[in-house]
C-alpha positions in Angstrom: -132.7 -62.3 108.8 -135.6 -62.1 106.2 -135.7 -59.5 103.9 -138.9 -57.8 104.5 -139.2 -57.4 100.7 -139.2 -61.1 100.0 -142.9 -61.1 99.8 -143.3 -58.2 97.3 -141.1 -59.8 95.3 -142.4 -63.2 95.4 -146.1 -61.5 94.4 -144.1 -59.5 91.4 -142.4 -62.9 89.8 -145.6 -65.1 91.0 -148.1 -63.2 90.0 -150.2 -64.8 87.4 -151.2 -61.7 85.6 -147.6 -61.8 83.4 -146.0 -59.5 81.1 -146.0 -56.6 83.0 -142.8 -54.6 81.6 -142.1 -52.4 84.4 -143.0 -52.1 88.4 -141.9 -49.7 90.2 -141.8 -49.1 93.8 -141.9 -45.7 95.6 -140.5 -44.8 98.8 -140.3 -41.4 100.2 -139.6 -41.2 104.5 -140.4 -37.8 104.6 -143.6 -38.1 103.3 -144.8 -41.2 104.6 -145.3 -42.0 100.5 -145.9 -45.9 99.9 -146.5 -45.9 96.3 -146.5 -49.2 93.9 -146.3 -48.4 90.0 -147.2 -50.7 87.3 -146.3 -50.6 83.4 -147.8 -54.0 81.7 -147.1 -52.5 78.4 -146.5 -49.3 76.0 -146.7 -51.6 73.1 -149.6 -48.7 72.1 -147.6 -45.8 73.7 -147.3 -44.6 76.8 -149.0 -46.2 79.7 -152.2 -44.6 81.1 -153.9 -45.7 83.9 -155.2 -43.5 87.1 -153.8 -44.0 90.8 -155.7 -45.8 93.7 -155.0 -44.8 97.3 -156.1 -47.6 99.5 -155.7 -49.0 103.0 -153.7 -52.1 101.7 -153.3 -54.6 104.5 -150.1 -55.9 103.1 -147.8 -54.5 100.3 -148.0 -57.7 98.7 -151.6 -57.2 98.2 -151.1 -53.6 97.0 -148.6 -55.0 94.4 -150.6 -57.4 92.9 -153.5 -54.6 93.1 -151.4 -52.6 90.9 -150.5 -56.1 88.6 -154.4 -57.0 88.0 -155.4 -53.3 87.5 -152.5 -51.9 85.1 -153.4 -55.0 83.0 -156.7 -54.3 82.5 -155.4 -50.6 81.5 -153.9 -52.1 78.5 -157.0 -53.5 77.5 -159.0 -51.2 78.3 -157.0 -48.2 76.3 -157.0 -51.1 73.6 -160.5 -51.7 73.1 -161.4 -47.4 73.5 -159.2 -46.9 70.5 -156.3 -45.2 72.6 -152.9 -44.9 71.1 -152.0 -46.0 75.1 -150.6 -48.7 77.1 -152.0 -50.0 80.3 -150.3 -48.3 83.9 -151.5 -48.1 87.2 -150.3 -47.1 90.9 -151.4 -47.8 93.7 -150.6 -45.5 97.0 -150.8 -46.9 100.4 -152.7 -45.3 103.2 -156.1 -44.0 104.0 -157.1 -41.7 102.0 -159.6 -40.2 103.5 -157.7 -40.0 106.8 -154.0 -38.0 105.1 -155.3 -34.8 104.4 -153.9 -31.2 104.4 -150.1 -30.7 104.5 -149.5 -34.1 104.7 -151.3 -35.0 102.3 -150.0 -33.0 99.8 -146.6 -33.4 100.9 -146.8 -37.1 99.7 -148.9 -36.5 96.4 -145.9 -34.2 95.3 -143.5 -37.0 96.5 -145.8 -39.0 93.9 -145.4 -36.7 91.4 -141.4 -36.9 91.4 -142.0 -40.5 91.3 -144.4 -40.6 88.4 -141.8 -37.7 86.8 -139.0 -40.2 87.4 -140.4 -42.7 84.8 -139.9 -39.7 81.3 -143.1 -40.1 80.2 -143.5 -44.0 80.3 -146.8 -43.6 82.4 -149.3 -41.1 82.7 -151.4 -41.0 86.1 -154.8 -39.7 86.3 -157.6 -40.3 89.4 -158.6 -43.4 90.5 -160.5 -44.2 94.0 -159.4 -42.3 96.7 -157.9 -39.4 94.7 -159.6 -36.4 93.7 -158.8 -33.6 90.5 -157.5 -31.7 93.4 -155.0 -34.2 93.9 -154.3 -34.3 90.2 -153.5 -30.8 90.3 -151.1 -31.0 93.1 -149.3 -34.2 91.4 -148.5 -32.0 88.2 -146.4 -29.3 90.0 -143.8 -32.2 89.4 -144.8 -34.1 86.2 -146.5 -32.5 82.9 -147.4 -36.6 83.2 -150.5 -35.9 84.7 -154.1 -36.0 83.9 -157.5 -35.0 85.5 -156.5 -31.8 86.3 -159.4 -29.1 87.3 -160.5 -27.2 84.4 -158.0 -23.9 85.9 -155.1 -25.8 85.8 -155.4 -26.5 82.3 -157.1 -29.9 83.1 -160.6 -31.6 81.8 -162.3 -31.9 85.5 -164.2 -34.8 86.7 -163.9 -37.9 84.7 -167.0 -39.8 86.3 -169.0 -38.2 84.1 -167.7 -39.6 81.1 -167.1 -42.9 82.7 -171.1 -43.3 83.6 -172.6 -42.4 79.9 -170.1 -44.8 78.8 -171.4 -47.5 81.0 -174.8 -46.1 80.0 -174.2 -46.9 76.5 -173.2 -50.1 77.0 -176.3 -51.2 79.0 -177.9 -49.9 76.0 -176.4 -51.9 73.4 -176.8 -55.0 76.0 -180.6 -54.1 76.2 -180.3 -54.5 71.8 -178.5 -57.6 72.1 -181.3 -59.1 74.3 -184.2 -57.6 73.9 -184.1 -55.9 70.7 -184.0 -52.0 71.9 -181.5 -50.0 72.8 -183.6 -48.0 76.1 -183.9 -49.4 79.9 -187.1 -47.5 79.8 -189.4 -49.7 81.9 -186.6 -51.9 83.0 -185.6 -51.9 86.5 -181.5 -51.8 87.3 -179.7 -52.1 90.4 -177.2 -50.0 91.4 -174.2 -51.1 93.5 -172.4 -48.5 94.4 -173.4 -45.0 93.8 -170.4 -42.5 94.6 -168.0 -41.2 91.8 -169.7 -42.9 88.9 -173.0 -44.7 89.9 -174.6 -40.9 90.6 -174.5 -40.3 87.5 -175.3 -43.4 86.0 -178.5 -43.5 88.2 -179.3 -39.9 86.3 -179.1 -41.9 82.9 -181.0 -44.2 83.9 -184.0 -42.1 85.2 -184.0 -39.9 82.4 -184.1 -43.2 79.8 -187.2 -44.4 82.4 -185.5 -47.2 84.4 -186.7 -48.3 87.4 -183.8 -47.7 89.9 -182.9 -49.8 92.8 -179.8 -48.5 94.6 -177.5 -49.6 97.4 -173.9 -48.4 98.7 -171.9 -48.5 102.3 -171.6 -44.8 102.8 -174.9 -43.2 103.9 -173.9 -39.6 102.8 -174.1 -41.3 98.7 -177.5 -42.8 99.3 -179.0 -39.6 101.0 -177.8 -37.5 97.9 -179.8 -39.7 95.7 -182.7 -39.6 97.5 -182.4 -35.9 98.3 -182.9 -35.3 94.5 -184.9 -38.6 93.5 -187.2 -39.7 96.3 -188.8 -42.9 93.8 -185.5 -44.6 94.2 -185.7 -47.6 96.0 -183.1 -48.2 98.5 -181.6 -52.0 99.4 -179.3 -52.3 102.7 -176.5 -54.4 100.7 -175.2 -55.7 97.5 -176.5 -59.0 98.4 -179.9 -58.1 99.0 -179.9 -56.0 95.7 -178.7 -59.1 93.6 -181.4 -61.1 94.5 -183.8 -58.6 94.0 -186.5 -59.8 92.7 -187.8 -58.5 88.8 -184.2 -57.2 88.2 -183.4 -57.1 84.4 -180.3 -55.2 85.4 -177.2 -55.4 87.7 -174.6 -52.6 87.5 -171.6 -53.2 89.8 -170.0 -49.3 90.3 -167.8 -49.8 93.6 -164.6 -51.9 93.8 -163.6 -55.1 91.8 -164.4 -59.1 92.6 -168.4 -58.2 92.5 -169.2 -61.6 90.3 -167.8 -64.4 92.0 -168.6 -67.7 93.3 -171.4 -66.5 95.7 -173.0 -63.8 93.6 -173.1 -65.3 90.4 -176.0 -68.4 91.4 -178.0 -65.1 93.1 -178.2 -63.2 90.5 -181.7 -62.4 89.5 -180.7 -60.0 86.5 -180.3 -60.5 82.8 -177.6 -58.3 82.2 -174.5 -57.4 84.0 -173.3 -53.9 83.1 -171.4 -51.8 85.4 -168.6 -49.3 85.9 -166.1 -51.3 88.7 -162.8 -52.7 87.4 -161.8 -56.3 87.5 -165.7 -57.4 88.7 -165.0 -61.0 87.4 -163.6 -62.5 90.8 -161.4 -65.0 89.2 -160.7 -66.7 85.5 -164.0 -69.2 84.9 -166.8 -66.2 86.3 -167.7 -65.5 82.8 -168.5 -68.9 81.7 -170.7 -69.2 84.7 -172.6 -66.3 83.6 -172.5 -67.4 79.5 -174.0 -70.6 81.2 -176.7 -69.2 83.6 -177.7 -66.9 80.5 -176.7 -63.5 81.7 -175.3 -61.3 79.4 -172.4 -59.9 80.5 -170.7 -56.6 78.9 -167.4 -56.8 79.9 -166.5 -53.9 82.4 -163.2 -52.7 80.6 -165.1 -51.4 77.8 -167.8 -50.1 79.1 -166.2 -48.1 81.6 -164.0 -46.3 79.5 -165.3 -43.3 79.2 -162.8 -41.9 82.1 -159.9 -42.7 80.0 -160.8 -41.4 76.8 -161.4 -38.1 78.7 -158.0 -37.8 80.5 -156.4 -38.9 77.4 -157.4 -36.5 75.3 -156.4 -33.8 78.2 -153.1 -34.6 76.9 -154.1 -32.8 73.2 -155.9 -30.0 74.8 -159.5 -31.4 75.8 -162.5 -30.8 73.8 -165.6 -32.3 75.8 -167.7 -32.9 72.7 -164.6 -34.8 70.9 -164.8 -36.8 73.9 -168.1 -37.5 74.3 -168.1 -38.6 70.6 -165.6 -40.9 71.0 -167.4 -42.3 74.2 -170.7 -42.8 72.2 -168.7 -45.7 70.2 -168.8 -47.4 73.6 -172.0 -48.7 72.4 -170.8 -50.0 68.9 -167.7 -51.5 70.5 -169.8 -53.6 73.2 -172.9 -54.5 70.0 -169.4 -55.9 68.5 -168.0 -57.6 70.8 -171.4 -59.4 71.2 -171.4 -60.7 67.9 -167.7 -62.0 68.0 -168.8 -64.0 71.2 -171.8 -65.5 69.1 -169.6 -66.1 65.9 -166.3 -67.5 68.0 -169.0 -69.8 70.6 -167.1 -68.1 73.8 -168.2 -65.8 76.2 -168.5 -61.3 75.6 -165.7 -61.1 78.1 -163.1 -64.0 76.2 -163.8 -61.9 72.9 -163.4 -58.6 74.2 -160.0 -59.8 74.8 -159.3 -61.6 71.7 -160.2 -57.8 70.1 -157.7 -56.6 72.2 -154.6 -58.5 72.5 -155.0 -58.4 68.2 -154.3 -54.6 68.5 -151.5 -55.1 71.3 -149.8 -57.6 68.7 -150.4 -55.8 65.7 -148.7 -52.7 67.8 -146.2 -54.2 69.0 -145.0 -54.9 65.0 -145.3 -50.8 64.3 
């Protein structure tokens, strides 16, 4: 008979992300709780990385979701300056379908999960889960971040996560064009729920011309609701090969520079808040080689996690936002190591990072 966990497994020892440390998988019948947690290091201290809940066709493919993403946690914490390592889960199911008693009925089965681990991995929000799921998570784990301002918690991380992205467009309008303002410059938006809303607001206030698309109707007509000189594309691929575009800012889910999408781009700059956007290894010498600058997505998006870590300290907002204005410094640096070393922003961004894994690793 074959062991229906054979292919789980095969994706955990196959998988060519490596070095994870720790991958847990949760189970809980009662529930209905399909959960897949991923430690790929605490060389910094504790792992911190939010949790997806996603339709996963497979569990495989939900395993080596939670591989690819908890690996860019470790960079990511390591590039914002985090004493952190990289973590992520992944539960399986639709979540906007599980709601009510059942839903939170599995997110506390999460949080005995997530409390199983001591303190090894912190959780936070992620697609698909919401502070109010944060909230419910932490009636069984103090390891738990995101919460809503009355539970003790620093809210909505989005809005951190967009001025960090925003100051990394900035510093990626220096690099090019030697000012630090999308005034007059006109971005795409792909994606413009959780974080791109607010990114589109930074951009309009900075005077960008703003071209916007996304899947769900409901995030478009809240855009337009409020800024009616928006311009509106039908899909991503129609926004990429927009013509005039100086800017391209991927802001819904990973893979968005591939193969396809990289020869259509019409922009200068890529800048945007999705994870993992590179599609595979090689993308970013496509884009070095096309000429688009491209600032790579782990530090630019970090404002998120340099909010729900310092929830763990007792949050200060300003603190935060302080530490998310270095977002532009750090991406004006990593610029200049790709120029000095003759490799692409995303290869150096790296480099900067596994140096700080290594040199924590010796502490």
């Amino acid at each position: 008979m074959t062991d229906p966990t054979d292919g789980v497994l095969h994706t955990l020892f196959q998988s060519d992300q490596g070095g994870h440390e720790q991958v847990v998988l949760c189970q809980d019948r009662a529930s209905g709780l399909r959960a897949v947690i991923a430690i790929h290091s605490t060389a910094l201290g504790p792992a911190l990385g939010g949790t997806r809940f996603y339709p996963y066709a497979t569990e495989e493919a939900a395993v080596a979701d939670a591989l690819n993403l908890s690996r860019g946690m470790s960079y990511k914490n390591a590039m914002a300056g985090l004493d952190h390592g990289g973590g992520k889960a992944v539960i399986i199911g639709d979540s906007a379908k599980i709601q009510g008693d059942r839903r939170t009925a599995l997110l506390l089965a999460y949080g005995r999960c997530v409390d199983s681990l001591g303190g090894r991995y912190v959780t936070a929000c992620d697609v698909g889960t919401y502070v109010a799921d944060m909230d419910v998570v932490a009636q069984e784990t103090r390891w738990a971040t995101g919460r809503s301002p009355e539970n003790g918690g620093a809210g909505d991380s989005s809005v951190l996560t967009a001025y960090g992205v925003f100051q990394g467009m900035r510093a990626s309008a220096q690099h090019l064009w030697g000012d630090p303002t999308l005034n007059g410059r006109k971005v795409g938006v792909a994606g413009v729920g959780k974080v791109g809303h607010h990114l589109v607001e930074h951009l309009l206030r900075d005077g960008a011309e703003v071209v916007i698309t996304d899947v769900r109707a409901e995030s478009v007509r809240r855009i337009l609701d409020k800024h009616p000189e928006v311009t509106v594309v039908t899909d991503t691929d129609t926004l990429i090969r927009t013509e005039g575009l100086d800017v391209y800012a991927p802001c819904a889910l990973g893979g968005a520079l591939s193969d396809d999408s990289v020869p259509a781009l019409t922009a200068k700059i890529v800048c945007g808040a999705a994870n993992n956007q590179l599609a595979h290894p090689g993308v970013e010498k496509d884009l070095a080689d096309r000429g688009i600058l491209y600032a790579p997505d782990y530090v630019v998006n970090a404002g998120g996690v340099i909010q729900v870590a310092d929830e763990l300290h007792g949050f200060d907002f300003d603190r935060c936002k302080a530490k998310a204005s270095k977002i532009f410094d750090t991406t004006l640096s990593i610029f200049a190591r790709a120029k000095t070393d003759g490799i692409p922003p995303a290869a150096a961004a790296d480099r900067i990072a596994e140096q700080r894994m290594a040199e924590g690793r010796l502490h």
